[in-house]
Coordinates of C-alpha atoms in Angstrom, one line a residue:
M124 CA -4.5 -26.6 -4.4
R125 CA -6.8 -23.1 -2.9
V126 CA -5.8 -20.1 -4.0
D127 CA -6.2 -18.9 -0.5
Q128 CA -4.2 -21.3 0.6
I129 CA -1.5 -20.3 -1.3
F130 CA -1.5 -16.4 -0.2
S131 CA -1.1 -17.5 3.1
R132 CA 1.5 -19.9 2.9
A133 CA 3.4 -17.2 0.5
K134 CA 2.7 -14.8 3.6
S135 CA 4.3 -17.0 6.2
A136 CA 7.2 -17.4 4.1
G137 CA 7.8 -13.6 3.2
C138 CA 7.1 -14.1 -0.7
Q139 CA 4.6 -13.6 -2.9
P140 CA 2.1 -15.5 -5.6
I141 CA 3.1 -15.4 -8.8
S142 CA 0.2 -16.0 -11.6
F143 CA -0.3 -16.2 -15.3
E144 CA -3.7 -15.8 -17.2
M145 CA -4.3 -17.7 -20.3
F146 CA -7.1 -16.3 -22.7
P147 CA -8.9 -17.5 -25.7
P148 CA -7.6 -15.3 -28.6
K149 CA -11.1 -14.5 -30.6
G150 CA -13.4 -16.5 -28.5
E151 CA -11.3 -19.5 -29.3
L152 CA -8.6 -21.8 -27.7
T153 CA -8.7 -25.7 -27.8
L154 CA -7.6 -28.1 -25.1
E155 CA -4.8 -29.0 -27.5
R156 CA -3.8 -25.5 -27.9
A157 CA -4.6 -24.8 -24.4
R158 CA -1.8 -27.9 -23.5
E159 CA 0.7 -26.5 -25.7
V160 CA 0.5 -22.7 -24.0
A161 CA 0.5 -24.6 -20.6
A162 CA 3.6 -26.6 -21.5
G163 CA 5.5 -23.5 -22.0
F164 CA 4.6 -22.0 -18.5
A165 CA 5.1 -24.7 -16.5
P166 CA 8.6 -24.6 -16.1
L167 CA 8.5 -21.3 -14.5
A168 CA 6.7 -22.7 -12.1
P169 CA 4.2 -20.5 -11.4
D170 CA 1.7 -20.2 -8.3
F171 CA -1.3 -20.7 -10.3
I172 CA -2.7 -20.2 -14.1
S173 CA -6.4 -18.5 -14.2
V174 CA -8.2 -19.5 -17.6
T175 CA -10.7 -16.5 -19.2
Y176 CA -14.2 -17.6 -19.3
S177 CA -14.7 -15.5 -22.8
A178 CA -16.7 -12.2 -22.6
G179 CA -20.3 -12.5 -21.7
G180 CA -20.0 -15.9 -21.2
S181 CA -19.8 -16.4 -24.7
G182 CA -17.0 -18.0 -26.8
N183 CA -15.6 -21.2 -25.9
S184 CA -16.6 -20.8 -22.5
A185 CA -17.5 -24.7 -21.9
A186 CA -13.8 -25.2 -22.3
T187 CA -12.6 -23.3 -19.8
A188 CA -12.9 -26.0 -16.6
K189 CA -11.6 -28.7 -19.1
I190 CA -8.9 -26.1 -19.5
A191 CA -7.9 -25.9 -15.8
H192 CA -9.0 -29.6 -15.2
M193 CA -5.7 -30.3 -17.5
I194 CA -3.7 -27.5 -15.8
S195 CA -3.9 -29.1 -12.5
S196 CA -4.1 -32.4 -13.2
E197 CA -1.4 -33.0 -16.1
L198 CA 1.4 -30.2 -14.8
D199 CA 0.2 -29.9 -11.0
I200 CA -0.4 -26.2 -11.0
P201 CA -3.4 -25.0 -9.5
S202 CA -5.5 -23.5 -12.0
V203 CA -8.5 -20.9 -11.4
A204 CA -11.3 -21.1 -13.5
H205 CA -13.2 -17.4 -14.2
L206 CA -16.9 -17.5 -14.5
T207 CA -19.0 -14.4 -15.5
C208 CA -22.6 -14.2 -14.7
I209 CA -24.2 -11.9 -16.6
S210 CA -25.6 -14.7 -19.2
L211 CA -26.2 -17.1 -16.3
T212 CA -29.6 -18.0 -14.9
R213 CA -30.1 -20.2 -11.7
E214 CA -30.6 -23.3 -13.6
T215 CA -27.5 -22.2 -16.0
L216 CA -25.1 -21.2 -12.4
A217 CA -26.1 -24.6 -11.2
A218 CA -25.1 -26.6 -14.3
K219 CA -21.9 -25.1 -14.4
I220 CA -21.1 -25.5 -10.6
E221 CA -21.8 -29.6 -11.4
E222 CA -19.4 -28.7 -14.4
F223 CA -16.4 -27.4 -12.4
L224 CA -17.0 -29.8 -9.7
A225 CA -16.9 -33.0 -11.9
A226 CA -13.6 -31.1 -13.3
G227 CA -11.9 -30.7 -9.9
V228 CA -12.1 -26.9 -10.1
E229 CA -10.8 -25.5 -6.4
N230 CA -11.1 -22.2 -7.5
V231 CA -13.1 -19.8 -9.6
L232 CA -12.9 -16.0 -10.5
A233 CA -16.1 -14.7 -10.2
L234 CA -16.5 -11.7 -12.8
R235 CA -19.8 -9.9 -14.0
G236 CA -18.7 -10.1 -18.0
D237 CA -19.5 -7.7 -20.8
L238 CA -23.0 -7.0 -21.2
P239 CA -24.6 -9.1 -23.9
A240 CA -25.6 -7.1 -27.1
G241 CA -28.5 -4.9 -26.9
M242 CA -28.6 -5.3 -23.1
S243 CA -28.7 -2.3 -21.0
E244 CA -27.4 -1.5 -17.6
A245 CA -31.0 -1.1 -16.2
E246 CA -31.9 -4.4 -18.2
A247 CA -29.0 -5.8 -16.4
G248 CA -30.0 -5.4 -13.1
E249 CA -33.3 -7.6 -13.4
I250 CA -31.3 -10.7 -14.6
A251 CA -30.3 -13.7 -11.8
F252 CA -27.2 -12.7 -11.0
P253 CA -26.1 -8.5 -12.3
Y254 CA -22.8 -8.2 -10.6
A255 CA -20.1 -10.5 -9.6
K256 CA -21.0 -10.2 -5.8
D257 CA -24.5 -11.8 -6.2
L258 CA -22.7 -14.6 -7.8
I259 CA -19.9 -15.2 -5.2
P260 CA -22.0 -16.6 -2.3
A261 CA -23.4 -18.9 -4.8
L262 CA -20.0 -20.6 -5.1
V263 CA -18.8 -20.2 -1.5
D264 CA -21.9 -22.2 -0.7
A265 CA -20.5 -24.8 -3.5
R266 CA -17.2 -25.1 -1.6
F267 CA -15.1 -23.1 -4.3
C268 CA -12.2 -20.9 -3.3
V269 CA -13.4 -18.0 -4.9
G270 CA -11.5 -14.6 -6.1
A271 CA -13.4 -11.3 -8.2
A272 CA -11.7 -8.4 -9.6
A273 CA -10.6 -5.1 -8.6
Y274 CA -10.3 -1.8 -10.5
P275 CA -7.2 0.1 -9.5
E276 CA -8.6 3.2 -11.7
G277 CA -12.0 2.5 -10.7
H278 CA -14.9 0.2 -13.1
L279 CA -15.6 1.6 -16.5
T280 CA -19.0 2.1 -15.6
C281 CA -17.8 4.0 -12.6
D282 CA -16.6 7.2 -12.7
D283 CA -16.1 7.5 -8.4
L284 CA -13.5 5.5 -7.5
T285 CA -14.2 5.5 -3.5
T286 CA -17.9 3.6 -4.8
S287 CA -15.7 1.2 -7.0
V288 CA -13.9 0.1 -3.6
K289 CA -17.4 0.1 -2.1
H290 CA -18.2 -2.5 -4.4
L291 CA -14.9 -4.8 -3.6
R292 CA -15.9 -4.8 -0.1
Q293 CA -19.3 -5.9 -1.0
K294 CA -17.3 -8.6 -3.2
Q295 CA -15.6 -9.5 -0.2
D296 CA -18.5 -9.5 2.6
A297 CA -19.9 -12.1 0.1
G298 CA -17.4 -14.4 0.6
A299 CA -14.3 -13.7 -1.8
S300 CA -11.2 -14.6 -0.7
F301 CA -8.6 -13.0 -3.1
F302 CA -8.9 -10.1 -5.6
V303 CA -7.0 -9.9 -9.2
T304 CA -6.8 -6.5 -10.4
Q305 CA -7.4 -4.9 -14.2
L306 CA -3.9 -3.9 -16.0
F307 CA -2.4 -1.1 -15.5
F308 CA 0.6 0.8 -16.8
D309 CA 1.0 3.5 -13.5
N310 CA 1.8 1.9 -10.0
D311 CA 1.0 4.9 -8.4
Y312 CA -2.6 4.0 -8.9
F313 CA -2.3 0.7 -7.4
Y314 CA -0.6 2.1 -4.3
R315 CA -3.7 4.8 -4.1
F316 CA -6.0 2.3 -4.8
R317 CA -4.3 -0.2 -1.8
E318 CA -4.7 2.5 0.9
L319 CA -8.5 2.8 -0.2
A320 CA -8.9 -0.8 0.1
D321 CA -7.3 -0.9 3.6
A322 CA -9.2 2.3 4.7
A323 CA -12.3 0.5 3.5
G324 CA -11.4 -2.6 5.6
I325 CA -10.1 -5.1 2.8
T326 CA -8.0 -7.0 4.3
V327 CA -7.9 -10.5 1.7
P328 CA -5.2 -10.4 -0.7
I329 CA -5.0 -8.2 -3.8
T330 CA -2.7 -9.4 -6.9
A331 CA -1.7 -6.7 -9.0
G332 CA -2.5 -7.4 -12.5
I333 CA 0.3 -6.6 -15.2
M334 CA 0.2 -6.7 -19.1
P335 CA 3.1 -6.3 -21.2
F336 CA 2.0 -4.0 -23.8
T337 CA 3.6 -5.3 -27.5
S338 CA 1.7 -2.9 -29.7
K339 CA 0.4 -0.1 -30.4
Q340 CA -3.2 -1.5 -31.6
Q341 CA -2.6 -3.5 -28.3
V342 CA -2.1 -0.5 -26.1
T343 CA -5.4 1.5 -27.6
R344 CA -7.4 -1.6 -27.4
M345 CA -6.8 -1.6 -23.5
V346 CA -7.2 1.9 -23.1
F347 CA -10.4 2.1 -24.6
T348 CA -11.8 -1.6 -23.4
C349 CA -10.2 -1.6 -19.3
A350 CA -10.4 2.1 -19.0
A351 CA -6.4 2.4 -18.3
S352 CA -4.4 5.0 -18.4
L353 CA -1.3 5.9 -20.6
P354 CA 1.7 7.5 -18.3
A355 CA 4.5 9.8 -20.1
P356 CA 6.9 6.8 -20.0
V357 CA 4.5 4.8 -22.4
I358 CA 3.5 7.2 -24.6
K359 CA 7.2 7.9 -25.1
I360 CA 8.1 4.6 -25.9
L361 CA 5.1 4.2 -28.4
A362 CA 6.4 7.3 -30.2
R363 CA 9.6 6.3 -30.3
Y364 CA 9.4 3.0 -31.5
E365 CA 6.1 3.9 -33.7
N366 CA 7.8 2.3 -36.6
D367 CA 10.0 -0.3 -35.6
P368 CA 7.4 -3.0 -33.8
D369 CA 9.9 -5.6 -33.0
S370 CA 11.8 -2.7 -31.2
L371 CA 8.3 -1.4 -29.4
R372 CA 7.5 -5.2 -28.4
Q373 CA 10.7 -5.2 -26.5
A374 CA 10.7 -1.8 -25.0
G375 CA 6.8 -2.6 -23.6
I376 CA 8.0 -5.7 -22.1
E377 CA 10.8 -4.5 -20.6
Y378 CA 8.5 -1.9 -18.9
A379 CA 6.0 -4.2 -17.6
C380 CA 8.7 -5.8 -15.8
R381 CA 9.9 -2.9 -14.1
Q382 CA 6.4 -2.2 -13.2
L383 CA 6.6 -6.2 -11.5
E384 CA 9.9 -5.5 -9.9
D385 CA 8.6 -2.0 -8.5
L386 CA 5.5 -3.6 -7.4
Q387 CA 7.6 -6.6 -5.7
R388 CA 9.5 -4.4 -3.7
H389 CA 6.5 -2.2 -2.3
G390 CA 5.0 -5.9 -0.9
A391 CA 1.8 -6.0 -3.4
D392 CA 0.2 -9.1 -2.3
G393 CA 0.7 -10.9 -5.8
L394 CA 1.4 -10.3 -9.1
H395 CA -0.4 -11.5 -11.8
V396 CA 1.0 -11.3 -15.6
Y397 CA -1.5 -11.2 -18.3
T398 CA 0.9 -13.4 -20.5
M399 CA -1.0 -13.2 -24.1
N400 CA -0.8 -16.9 -24.0
R401 CA 3.3 -16.2 -24.8
A402 CA 5.5 -18.2 -22.5
D403 CA 8.3 -15.5 -23.6
V404 CA 6.6 -12.6 -22.2
A405 CA 5.9 -15.1 -19.1
K406 CA 9.6 -16.1 -18.8
A407 CA 11.0 -12.7 -19.2
A408 CA 8.3 -11.6 -16.4
M409 CA 9.3 -14.4 -14.0
S410 CA 13.4 -13.7 -14.7
A411 CA 12.5 -10.1 -13.7
L412 CA 11.0 -11.2 -10.4
R413 CA 13.0 -14.1 -9.6
A414 CA 16.8 -12.4 -10.4

């Protein structure tokens, strides 16, 4: 099923789609391991599952379509295949579209991806698809339902949030049917971003992405790679359980569940859980949202 149809039906029913993300740890996620992970998610009946593509289109990106096909065909759960554009040529994009179509992929999340090692921003501007907005029209023409990323605190390379929202509008104008946000730890950032997006004429659904933090190392990595701010309650949790990893993990999951519950109450268009491929994380989130 197309994700735009999922959002439309949920809106008519007065509810919000709840979705999960699977990712390839260290660039590796075999089809068999992906099947095990997805089987852990299936009893929770998410509205869709997205499958990442590896940073810069490297790693096991060739498995994305196979995993997405497995999720939709074997588990009867709609899937979304991520696709990063930074390393694509027009020829490799055409081949990737054929691969996705052959695998029965209906939904694609168009992303820029990380710059390849040694490539500058100036050099990136000279390639075939420097930004996600440049990739979206080709995917729409191929009849995919296309989503894109949104950044409640602004993109790492963009200091001005208003400019980030303008970029979001460009993605919508290019044909994006839905957005999934980067993770954030403070819901106020999402609500301010939602107001700016509304004012900018963003009319397609924006689903809020939340990642439960389970270790201090993970939080530190997210802060530097995603430019996510740490609110005082998170800092206090990290300090309180610095020497108690099990309690820190449980507190991090509970904090994320409170975020999700608050977003649900405030009418977020959808809720997307960065599960870290952990069924227990997904189960905790779903229990909080469907209580």
